[in-house]
């Protein structure tokens, strides 16, 4: 009875003590506090039992010394096991920073009508008169930078054509990169708002708003355009296929030429290929015109769009736009096999056969529409057939023919249509030849009715394999939803910027059929899921590694149950499983824009890019034909042997040449798990002009000779800007500046109100609350104390004759 009361008292005391400690410091037991108290009480009872047992064998003083050391050692051990951490909030003095961004682009060098100073001079004078920089420097750091196509650091030499375009997104993004988030007070920007680079400035401005770092804008420039005609933009393909039609769209601007006409020409060299006459019905006229040409020769052709001379123009520099287009005969070989002509097949066939000339299509329909008793001629699918002969009635006749295809798309094919040996060939095409296999699920057979083990091994998801149908599955409506992996994956990019891309996918029509799966195979990624109205919220739980891992596991489980697009690296190739046969619904209200973009992305991801130079064994290309000095040049090469297997060449080099002289040599690195691709990123080219890249390597040289060539080269050019975009539109773009300010929590002012911006940055104290943690249990002194206590107990116990 006495022991029970003591046990209860010690347990309650230990619980109370632990509870009290937990109010001062954070402790981390893996069990409730009452269990910890009970365990401590049980250990104390054990020590007291040992004390009573040993007390008769040693002197009373020695026994008390032993029990005392044991209880102290227990206290130290309990302290270590509960892992106490002292958590407190402290105020830290911060020296916050404001960055003044001066737009120094070409449009800021203009003098507007009625003014005697340039826009940049007006902005500088406004800063000086308001003394805003001096006011801010009293409490924080202030740094002034200049920006045009990129940000110019102090003392940095700018590259050629630096002021020929304006990239406000890059300027604001550089500030975010250079200033720690807790030290960034905001930005003062002097600009006319003429952002004309591809990146979305709105996305960067939103990040400033999240950091509570406002962007205050001094808007300079006139909102009244001068008398001028200009080319606003030219949209032309960087690469087309020989025999394909090159379509060029041109956006034109005419200010102050009401009632007149203008001529616009498409030239190649000195030759006028086509001309258009534009009637100008109003003072501020915008119009799109289009040219279409079928190039007669391959290679890289130089083109120019030009506006004929008009009287009284403010600028002549914006009347022409030069561009290059590569004409190549390289195509991606695609095979589509389908059972019945369902909608997914019809639209996909029409897409690759009618619009996308980069694809050499072969399609086999196992059960085509036909007249009774009529038999189809036996035409095996083959990538060797002439371009345009797409219809086949039989599968490829040999493994050699199967291996010629870069992409194999299997629709809802009956299980008996593809036998075991054929599945083994397809497996080798994926694993060894590095082809892309796309499985489009269907209610009849694909992929659940696959009988071959080789075929089932290719499916990237777990499912019940059987011969039932799934016509009644997935009756509830759902929409496409991007996973975190899908937001960044090249296959699912429909728009620039994660927010815009996610919005595009969420606005596609609702679907009502998908194939069920039970799980994912190792290495599989889900890019698209089926989301109903209540499934968009993410699973969020408490902080900590365990909670994060639990959230990740729950997300993976949820994505597996609702998967619509699953991808997986399989051997050297890739497999994509579409668990719905409704991607043709991406056409609704948009034609084939998004449908074509999705399938084009998928084919390029799996088969690799179409490289413009070379032959069947070795090919070479760059990601663009034209670069600015701020762009990195990406070089890609592909090496494949006679059977189209990837070739390893550790000696592969890209030689950079200018005017026939070798400037440098860069090693090419093999792209892991690719179909023979090698890549390298070159340093930026600060000097404009034309450059060549020559491929060299021990095995590459042999493959180039097998293609019948002495060497393999490709070219590109470096220009200040891709067109006269800086002077195309010169009016003050106040709406964009208002958007930047609104998203970041700032405001837009005229030059005479510049001093008002100081209030944006002087409202906060230069102090930040920080949570600091100090561990109180993992000190070497504690471990040393525990060792001393246990060692002393052992010495005293042994000296008393105890075991």
PDB file of C-alpha atoms in Angstrom, residues 356-615:
ATOM      1  CA  UNK A 356       1.405  19.508 -87.657  1.00  0.00           C
ATOM      2  CA  UNK A 357       3.871  19.050 -90.516  1.00  0.00           C
ATOM      3  CA  UNK A 358       6.649  18.271 -88.023  1.00  0.00           C
ATOM      4  CA  UNK A 359       5.071  14.810 -87.635  1.00  0.00           C
ATOM      5  CA  UNK A 360       5.323  11.939 -90.095  1.00  0.00           C
ATOM      6  CA  UNK A 361       2.134  10.088 -89.176  1.00  0.00           C
ATOM      7  CA  UNK A 362       1.127   6.469 -89.603  1.00  0.00           C
ATOM      8  CA  UNK A 363      -2.191   5.278 -88.193  1.00  0.00           C
ATOM      9  CA  UNK A 364      -3.806   1.861 -88.015  1.00  0.00           C
ATOM     10  CA  UNK A 365      -7.526   1.453 -87.297  1.00  0.00           C
ATOM     11  CA  UNK A 366      -8.221  -2.159 -86.353  1.00  0.00           C
ATOM     12  CA  UNK A 367     -11.993  -1.913 -86.966  1.00  0.00           C
ATOM     13  CA  UNK A 368     -12.537   0.863 -89.509  1.00  0.00           C
ATOM     14  CA  UNK A 369     -15.886   1.898 -90.930  1.00  0.00           C
ATOM     15  CA  UNK A 370     -16.321  -0.061 -94.163  1.00  0.00           C
ATOM     16  CA  UNK A 371     -18.890  -1.506 -96.521  1.00  0.00           C
ATOM     17  CA  UNK A 372     -20.008  -5.056 -95.746  1.00  0.00           C
ATOM     18  CA  UNK A 373     -17.983  -7.808 -97.399  1.00  0.00           C
ATOM     19  CA  UNK A 374     -15.327  -5.297 -98.460  1.00  0.00           C
ATOM     20  CA  UNK A 375     -11.768  -6.142 -97.405  1.00  0.00           C
ATOM     21  CA  UNK A 376      -8.952  -3.703 -96.928  1.00  0.00           C
ATOM     22  CA  UNK A 377      -5.654  -4.087 -98.728  1.00  0.00           C
ATOM     23  CA  UNK A 378      -2.799  -5.149 -96.453  1.00  0.00           C
ATOM     24  CA  UNK A 379      -0.761  -1.971 -95.917  1.00  0.00           C
ATOM     25  CA  UNK A 380       1.667  -2.301 -92.992  1.00  0.00           C
ATOM     26  CA  UNK A 381       2.497   0.879 -91.052  1.00  0.00           C
ATOM     27  CA  UNK A 382       6.047   2.046 -91.798  1.00  0.00           C
ATOM     28  CA  UNK A 383       7.972   5.247 -91.156  1.00  0.00           C
ATOM     29  CA  UNK A 384       9.654   4.646 -94.526  1.00  0.00           C
ATOM     30  CA  UNK A 385       6.453   5.380 -96.456  1.00  0.00           C
ATOM     31  CA  UNK A 386       6.281   8.754 -98.262  1.00  0.00           C
ATOM     32  CA  UNK A 387       5.184  11.736 -96.203  1.00  0.00           C
ATOM     33  CA  UNK A 388       1.420  12.091 -96.539  1.00  0.00           C
ATOM     34  CA  UNK A 389       0.708   8.351 -96.902  1.00  0.00           C
ATOM     35  CA  UNK A 390      -0.611   7.992 -93.352  1.00  0.00           C
ATOM     36  CA  UNK A 391      -3.352   5.350 -93.570  1.00  0.00           C
ATOM     37  CA  UNK A 392      -2.234   1.781 -92.873  1.00  0.00           C
ATOM     38  CA  UNK A 393      -4.278  -1.358 -92.299  1.00  0.00           C
ATOM     39  CA  UNK A 394      -1.732  -3.536 -90.515  1.00  0.00           C
ATOM     40  CA  UNK A 395       0.736  -3.141 -87.661  1.00  0.00           C
ATOM     41  CA  UNK A 396       4.448  -2.818 -88.553  1.00  0.00           C
ATOM     42  CA  UNK A 397       5.691  -6.131 -89.932  1.00  0.00           C
ATOM     43  CA  UNK A 398       8.986  -6.377 -88.006  1.00  0.00           C
ATOM     44  CA  UNK A 399      10.833  -5.059 -84.988  1.00  0.00           C
ATOM     45  CA  UNK A 400      13.002  -3.025 -87.332  1.00  0.00           C
ATOM     46  CA  UNK A 401       9.883  -1.202 -88.568  1.00  0.00           C
ATOM     47  CA  UNK A 402       8.562  -0.693 -85.019  1.00  0.00           C
ATOM     48  CA  UNK A 403      11.897   0.853 -83.979  1.00  0.00           C
ATOM     49  CA  UNK A 404      11.634   3.566 -86.637  1.00  0.00           C
ATOM     50  CA  UNK A 405       8.842   5.256 -84.687  1.00  0.00           C
ATOM     51  CA  UNK A 406       9.754   7.922 -82.140  1.00  0.00           C
ATOM     52  CA  UNK A 407       6.249   7.941 -80.622  1.00  0.00           C
ATOM     53  CA  UNK A 408       3.776   5.053 -80.341  1.00  0.00           C
ATOM     54  CA  UNK A 409       0.210   5.987 -79.343  1.00  0.00           C
ATOM     55  CA  UNK A 410      -2.095   3.120 -78.369  1.00  0.00           C
ATOM     56  CA  UNK A 411      -5.810   3.824 -78.091  1.00  0.00           C
ATOM     57  CA  UNK A 412      -8.541   1.518 -76.806  1.00  0.00           C
ATOM     58  CA  UNK A 413      -7.034  -1.465 -78.614  1.00  0.00           C
ATOM     59  CA  UNK A 414      -8.552  -4.908 -78.111  1.00  0.00           C
ATOM     60  CA  UNK A 415      -6.390  -7.296 -76.087  1.00  0.00           C
ATOM     61  CA  UNK A 416      -6.155  -9.755 -78.989  1.00  0.00           C
ATOM     62  CA  UNK A 417      -4.996  -7.091 -81.469  1.00  0.00           C
ATOM     63  CA  UNK A 418      -1.509  -6.932 -79.921  1.00  0.00           C
ATOM     64  CA  UNK A 419      -0.043 -10.316 -79.028  1.00  0.00           C
ATOM     65  CA  UNK A 420       2.686 -11.147 -76.521  1.00  0.00           C
ATOM     66  CA  UNK A 421       5.667 -10.999 -78.925  1.00  0.00           C
ATOM     67  CA  UNK A 422       4.479  -7.612 -80.217  1.00  0.00           C
ATOM     68  CA  UNK A 423       4.257  -6.263 -76.658  1.00  0.00           C
ATOM     69  CA  UNK A 424       7.827  -7.441 -76.115  1.00  0.00           C
ATOM     70  CA  UNK A 425       8.888  -5.494 -79.228  1.00  0.00           C
ATOM     71  CA  UNK A 426       7.087  -2.384 -77.964  1.00  0.00           C
ATOM     72  CA  UNK A 427       8.791  -2.833 -74.592  1.00  0.00           C
ATOM     73  CA  UNK A 428      12.214  -2.959 -76.248  1.00  0.00           C
ATOM     74  CA  UNK A 429      11.339   0.124 -78.317  1.00  0.00           C
ATOM     75  CA  UNK A 430      10.683   2.020 -75.073  1.00  0.00           C
ATOM     76  CA  UNK A 431      13.415   0.588 -72.859  1.00  0.00           C
ATOM     77  CA  UNK A 432      16.231   0.298 -75.403  1.00  0.00           C
ATOM     78  CA  UNK A 433      15.402   2.491 -78.392  1.00  0.00           C
ATOM     79  CA  UNK A 434      14.068   5.279 -76.052  1.00  0.00           C
ATOM     80  CA  UNK A 435      10.723   5.745 -77.776  1.00  0.00           C
ATOM     81  CA  UNK A 436       7.718   7.437 -76.155  1.00  0.00           C
ATOM     82  CA  UNK A 437       4.700   5.207 -75.523  1.00  0.00           C
ATOM     83  CA  UNK A 438       1.358   6.946 -74.957  1.00  0.00           C
ATOM     84  CA  UNK A 439      -1.550   4.845 -73.706  1.00  0.00           C
ATOM     85  CA  UNK A 440      -4.968   6.480 -74.096  1.00  0.00           C
ATOM     86  CA  UNK A 441      -7.324   4.680 -71.724  1.00  0.00           C
ATOM     87  CA  UNK A 442     -10.653   3.458 -72.999  1.00  0.00           C
ATOM     88  CA  UNK A 443     -13.665   1.708 -71.521  1.00  0.00           C
ATOM     89  CA  UNK A 444     -13.282  -1.412 -73.680  1.00  0.00           C
ATOM     90  CA  UNK A 445      -9.726  -2.646 -73.168  1.00  0.00           C
ATOM     91  CA  UNK A 446      -6.918  -0.139 -72.613  1.00  0.00           C
ATOM     92  CA  UNK A 447      -4.980  -0.681 -70.443  1.00  0.00           C
ATOM     93  CA  UNK A 448      -6.879  -3.018 -68.098  1.00  0.00           C
ATOM     94  CA  UNK A 449      -7.288  -5.824 -70.649  1.00  0.00           C
ATOM     95  CA  UNK A 450      -3.578  -6.193 -71.475  1.00  0.00           C
ATOM     96  CA  UNK A 451      -2.667  -9.879 -71.061  1.00  0.00           C
ATOM     97  CA  UNK A 452       1.070  -9.667 -71.728  1.00  0.00           C
ATOM     98  CA  UNK A 453       3.373  -9.260 -68.727  1.00  0.00           C
ATOM     99  CA  UNK A 454       5.659  -7.100 -70.895  1.00  0.00           C
ATOM    100  CA  UNK A 455       2.694  -4.840 -71.700  1.00  0.00           C
ATOM    101  CA  UNK A 456       1.509  -4.624 -68.100  1.00  0.00           C
ATOM    102  CA  UNK A 457       5.016  -3.708 -66.971  1.00  0.00           C
ATOM    103  CA  UNK A 458       4.858  -0.626 -69.188  1.00  0.00           C
ATOM    104  CA  UNK A 459       1.699   0.735 -67.508  1.00  0.00           C
ATOM    105  CA  UNK A 460       2.867   3.404 -64.995  1.00  0.00           C
ATOM    106  CA  UNK A 461      -0.103   2.916 -62.656  1.00  0.00           C
ATOM    107  CA  UNK A 462      -1.427   0.028 -60.585  1.00  0.00           C
ATOM    108  CA  UNK A 463      -4.856  -1.306 -61.553  1.00  0.00           C
ATOM    109  CA  UNK A 464      -7.016  -4.406 -61.712  1.00  0.00           C
ATOM    110  CA  UNK A 465      -6.224  -6.193 -64.966  1.00  0.00           C
ATOM    111  CA  UNK A 466      -9.345  -7.890 -66.302  1.00  0.00           C
ATOM    112  CA  UNK A 467     -11.563  -8.181 -69.381  1.00  0.00           C
ATOM    113  CA  UNK A 468     -14.581  -6.242 -68.116  1.00  0.00           C
ATOM    114  CA  UNK A 469     -15.579  -2.855 -69.537  1.00  0.00           C
ATOM    115  CA  UNK A 470     -15.583   0.507 -67.766  1.00  0.00           C
ATOM    116  CA  UNK A 471     -18.356   2.336 -69.622  1.00  0.00           C
ATOM    117  CA  UNK A 472     -20.147   3.138 -66.354  1.00  0.00           C
ATOM    118  CA  UNK A 473     -17.095   4.441 -64.464  1.00  0.00           C
ATOM    119  CA  UNK A 474     -16.506   8.074 -63.510  1.00  0.00           C
ATOM    120  CA  UNK A 475     -20.035   9.380 -63.955  1.00  0.00           C
ATOM    121  CA  UNK A 476     -19.551  12.456 -61.748  1.00  0.00           C
ATOM    122  CA  UNK A 477     -18.377  15.607 -63.489  1.00  0.00           C
ATOM    123  CA  UNK A 478     -14.811  16.748 -62.939  1.00  0.00           C
ATOM    124  CA  UNK A 479     -12.322  19.203 -64.400  1.00  0.00           C
ATOM    125  CA  UNK A 480      -8.638  19.101 -65.179  1.00  0.00           C
ATOM    126  CA  UNK A 481      -6.428  20.140 -62.273  1.00  0.00           C
ATOM    127  CA  UNK A 482      -2.654  20.546 -62.278  1.00  0.00           C
ATOM    128  CA  UNK A 483      -0.580  18.839 -59.600  1.00  0.00           C
ATOM    129  CA  UNK A 484       2.503  20.632 -58.189  1.00  0.00           C
ATOM    130  CA  UNK A 485       4.602  18.554 -60.613  1.00  0.00           C
ATOM    131  CA  UNK A 486       2.239  19.408 -63.464  1.00  0.00           C
ATOM    132  CA  UNK A 487       2.543  23.134 -62.817  1.00  0.00           C
ATOM    133  CA  UNK A 488       6.225  22.970 -63.800  1.00  0.00           C
ATOM    134  CA  UNK A 489       6.210  20.102 -66.297  1.00  0.00           C
ATOM    135  CA  UNK A 490       6.790  20.903 -70.001  1.00  0.00           C
ATOM    136  CA  UNK A 491       3.922  18.633 -71.101  1.00  0.00           C
ATOM    137  CA  UNK A 492       1.246  20.678 -69.329  1.00  0.00           C
ATOM    138  CA  UNK A 493       2.419  24.205 -70.202  1.00  0.00           C
ATOM    139  CA  UNK A 494      -0.474  26.024 -71.879  1.00  0.00           C
ATOM    140  CA  UNK A 495       0.462  29.572 -70.877  1.00  0.00           C
ATOM    141  CA  UNK A 496       3.374  31.582 -69.496  1.00  0.00           C
ATOM    142  CA  UNK A 497       3.386  31.822 -65.710  1.00  0.00           C
ATOM    143  CA  UNK A 498       2.077  29.264 -63.224  1.00  0.00           C
ATOM    144  CA  UNK A 499      -1.035  31.275 -62.357  1.00  0.00           C
ATOM    145  CA  UNK A 500      -2.095  31.800 -65.974  1.00  0.00           C
ATOM    146  CA  UNK A 501      -1.320  28.172 -66.843  1.00  0.00           C
ATOM    147  CA  UNK A 502      -3.386  26.854 -63.947  1.00  0.00           C
ATOM    148  CA  UNK A 503      -6.275  29.100 -64.926  1.00  0.00           C
ATOM    149  CA  UNK A 504      -6.260  27.786 -68.516  1.00  0.00           C
ATOM    150  CA  UNK A 505      -6.489  24.173 -67.328  1.00  0.00           C
ATOM    151  CA  UNK A 506      -9.220  24.915 -64.785  1.00  0.00           C
ATOM    152  CA  UNK A 507     -11.389  26.588 -67.463  1.00  0.00           C
ATOM    153  CA  UNK A 508     -11.508  23.590 -69.814  1.00  0.00           C
ATOM    154  CA  UNK A 509     -14.958  21.952 -70.071  1.00  0.00           C
ATOM    155  CA  UNK A 510     -16.054  19.459 -67.408  1.00  0.00           C
ATOM    156  CA  UNK A 511     -15.628  15.749 -68.223  1.00  0.00           C
ATOM    157  CA  UNK A 512     -17.486  12.709 -66.940  1.00  0.00           C
ATOM    158  CA  UNK A 513     -15.391   9.630 -67.742  1.00  0.00           C
ATOM    159  CA  UNK A 514     -12.014   8.443 -66.588  1.00  0.00           C
ATOM    160  CA  UNK A 515     -10.364   5.088 -66.052  1.00  0.00           C
ATOM    161  CA  UNK A 516      -9.918   4.036 -62.383  1.00  0.00           C
ATOM    162  CA  UNK A 517      -6.511   3.113 -60.950  1.00  0.00           C
ATOM    163  CA  UNK A 518      -5.547   1.724 -57.546  1.00  0.00           C
ATOM    164  CA  UNK A 519      -2.080   3.263 -57.166  1.00  0.00           C
ATOM    165  CA  UNK A 520       1.121   4.402 -58.817  1.00  0.00           C
ATOM    166  CA  UNK A 521       4.253   2.507 -59.687  1.00  0.00           C
ATOM    167  CA  UNK A 522       7.587   3.633 -58.301  1.00  0.00           C
ATOM    168  CA  UNK A 523       8.937   6.610 -60.202  1.00  0.00           C
ATOM    169  CA  UNK A 524       5.563   7.565 -61.680  1.00  0.00           C
ATOM    170  CA  UNK A 525       4.482  11.234 -61.711  1.00  0.00           C
ATOM    171  CA  UNK A 526       0.911  12.522 -61.825  1.00  0.00           C
ATOM    172  CA  UNK A 527       0.642  15.731 -63.870  1.00  0.00           C
ATOM    173  CA  UNK A 528      -3.143  16.091 -64.147  1.00  0.00           C
ATOM    174  CA  UNK A 529      -5.902  15.008 -61.777  1.00  0.00           C
ATOM    175  CA  UNK A 530      -9.696  15.030 -61.832  1.00  0.00           C
ATOM    176  CA  UNK A 531     -10.956  17.732 -59.469  1.00  0.00           C
ATOM    177  CA  UNK A 532     -14.525  18.312 -58.367  1.00  0.00           C
ATOM    178  CA  UNK A 533     -15.547  21.546 -56.667  1.00  0.00           C
ATOM    179  CA  UNK A 534     -14.452  20.473 -53.180  1.00  0.00           C
ATOM    180  CA  UNK A 535     -11.117  18.891 -54.075  1.00  0.00           C
ATOM    181  CA  UNK A 536      -8.987  21.951 -54.783  1.00  0.00           C
ATOM    182  CA  UNK A 537      -7.987  22.632 -51.195  1.00  0.00           C
ATOM    183  CA  UNK A 538      -4.598  21.281 -50.226  1.00  0.00           C
ATOM    184  CA  UNK A 539      -4.095  19.132 -47.167  1.00  0.00           C
ATOM    185  CA  UNK A 540      -2.437  21.253 -44.511  1.00  0.00           C
ATOM    186  CA  UNK A 541      -1.498  20.131 -41.030  1.00  0.00           C
ATOM    187  CA  UNK A 542       0.902  21.124 -38.274  1.00  0.00           C
ATOM    188  CA  UNK A 543       4.500  22.067 -38.812  1.00  0.00           C
ATOM    189  CA  UNK A 544       7.339  19.618 -38.639  1.00  0.00           C
ATOM    190  CA  UNK A 545       8.957  16.937 -40.746  1.00  0.00           C
ATOM    191  CA  UNK A 546       6.507  14.222 -39.705  1.00  0.00           C
ATOM    192  CA  UNK A 547       3.500  16.343 -40.630  1.00  0.00           C
ATOM    193  CA  UNK A 548       5.075  17.334 -43.935  1.00  0.00           C
ATOM    194  CA  UNK A 549       5.714  13.694 -44.806  1.00  0.00           C
ATOM    195  CA  UNK A 550       2.138  12.814 -43.822  1.00  0.00           C
ATOM    196  CA  UNK A 551       0.808  15.606 -46.035  1.00  0.00           C
ATOM    197  CA  UNK A 552       2.954  14.413 -48.943  1.00  0.00           C
ATOM    198  CA  UNK A 553       1.744  10.822 -48.516  1.00  0.00           C
ATOM    199  CA  UNK A 554      -1.887  11.992 -48.380  1.00  0.00           C
ATOM    200  CA  UNK A 555      -1.408  14.116 -51.484  1.00  0.00           C
ATOM    201  CA  UNK A 556       0.170  11.230 -53.395  1.00  0.00           C
ATOM    202  CA  UNK A 557      -2.667   8.962 -52.344  1.00  0.00           C
ATOM    203  CA  UNK A 558      -5.269  11.507 -53.414  1.00  0.00           C
ATOM    204  CA  UNK A 559      -3.523  12.126 -56.747  1.00  0.00           C
ATOM    205  CA  UNK A 560      -3.318   8.399 -57.450  1.00  0.00           C
ATOM    206  CA  UNK A 561      -7.084   8.012 -56.936  1.00  0.00           C
ATOM    207  CA  UNK A 562      -7.922  10.961 -59.206  1.00  0.00           C
ATOM    208  CA  UNK A 563      -5.093  10.721 -61.776  1.00  0.00           C
ATOM    209  CA  UNK A 564      -5.757  11.772 -65.379  1.00  0.00           C
ATOM    210  CA  UNK A 565      -2.196  11.912 -66.757  1.00  0.00           C
ATOM    211  CA  UNK A 566       0.586   9.721 -65.359  1.00  0.00           C
ATOM    212  CA  UNK A 567       4.132   9.705 -66.737  1.00  0.00           C
ATOM    213  CA  UNK A 568       7.099   7.498 -65.967  1.00  0.00           C
ATOM    214  CA  UNK A 569      10.666   7.011 -67.136  1.00  0.00           C
ATOM    215  CA  UNK A 570      10.927   3.405 -68.310  1.00  0.00           C
ATOM    216  CA  UNK A 571      14.411   2.289 -69.255  1.00  0.00           C
ATOM    217  CA  UNK A 572      15.753   4.846 -71.702  1.00  0.00           C
ATOM    218  CA  UNK A 573      12.279   5.841 -72.885  1.00  0.00           C
ATOM    219  CA  UNK A 574       9.132   7.336 -71.419  1.00  0.00           C
ATOM    220  CA  UNK A 575       5.533   6.211 -70.938  1.00  0.00           C
ATOM    221  CA  UNK A 576       2.505   8.499 -70.596  1.00  0.00           C
ATOM    222  CA  UNK A 577      -0.866   7.124 -69.487  1.00  0.00           C
ATOM    223  CA  UNK A 578      -3.944   9.242 -70.223  1.00  0.00           C
ATOM    224  CA  UNK A 579      -6.754   7.999 -68.008  1.00  0.00           C
ATOM    225  CA  UNK A 580      -9.448   9.786 -69.996  1.00  0.00           C
ATOM    226  CA  UNK A 581     -10.212   9.726 -73.715  1.00  0.00           C
ATOM    227  CA  UNK A 582     -11.568  13.260 -73.746  1.00  0.00           C
ATOM    228  CA  UNK A 583      -8.563  15.506 -74.491  1.00  0.00           C
ATOM    229  CA  UNK A 584     -10.401  16.508 -77.669  1.00  0.00           C
ATOM    230  CA  UNK A 585     -12.593  18.610 -75.341  1.00  0.00           C
ATOM    231  CA  UNK A 586      -9.654  21.015 -75.067  1.00  0.00           C
ATOM    232  CA  UNK A 587     -10.790  22.242 -78.498  1.00  0.00           C
ATOM    233  CA  UNK A 588     -14.105  23.566 -77.218  1.00  0.00           C
ATOM    234  CA  UNK A 589     -14.343  27.286 -77.907  1.00  0.00           C
ATOM    235  CA  UNK A 590     -10.658  27.504 -78.902  1.00  0.00           C
ATOM    236  CA  UNK A 591     -10.260  25.439 -82.059  1.00  0.00           C
ATOM    237  CA  UNK A 592      -7.187  23.236 -81.933  1.00  0.00           C
ATOM    238  CA  UNK A 593      -5.010  25.785 -80.069  1.00  0.00           C
ATOM    239  CA  UNK A 594      -4.816  24.076 -76.677  1.00  0.00           C
ATOM    240  CA  UNK A 595      -5.337  20.553 -78.044  1.00  0.00           C
ATOM    241  CA  UNK A 596      -2.432  20.968 -80.444  1.00  0.00           C
ATOM    242  CA  UNK A 597      -0.259  22.598 -77.799  1.00  0.00           C
ATOM    243  CA  UNK A 598      -0.844  19.765 -75.321  1.00  0.00           C
ATOM    244  CA  UNK A 599      -0.102  16.975 -77.787  1.00  0.00           C
ATOM    245  CA  UNK A 600       2.833  18.894 -79.276  1.00  0.00           C
ATOM    246  CA  UNK A 601       4.316  19.315 -75.793  1.00  0.00           C
ATOM    247  CA  UNK A 602       3.792  15.623 -75.076  1.00  0.00           C
ATOM    248  CA  UNK A 603       5.480  14.500 -78.301  1.00  0.00           C
ATOM    249  CA  UNK A 604       8.442  16.863 -77.858  1.00  0.00           C
ATOM    250  CA  UNK A 605       8.877  15.796 -74.218  1.00  0.00           C
ATOM    251  CA  UNK A 606       9.029  12.117 -75.128  1.00  0.00           C
ATOM    252  CA  UNK A 607      10.691  12.153 -78.536  1.00  0.00           C
ATOM    253  CA  UNK A 608      12.965  15.122 -77.963  1.00  0.00           C
ATOM    254  CA  UNK A 609      13.246  18.370 -79.938  1.00  0.00           C
ATOM    255  CA  UNK A 610      13.361  18.506 -83.717  1.00  0.00           C
ATOM    256  CA  UNK A 611      16.972  19.511 -84.418  1.00  0.00           C
ATOM    257  CA  UNK A 612      17.406  21.445 -87.626  1.00  0.00           C
ATOM    258  CA  UNK A 613      20.833  20.236 -88.807  1.00  0.00           C
ATOM    259  CA  UNK A 614      22.215  16.780 -89.529  1.00  0.00           C
ATOM    260  CA  UNK A 615      21.059  13.361 -90.695  1.00  0.00           C
TER     261      UNK A 615
END
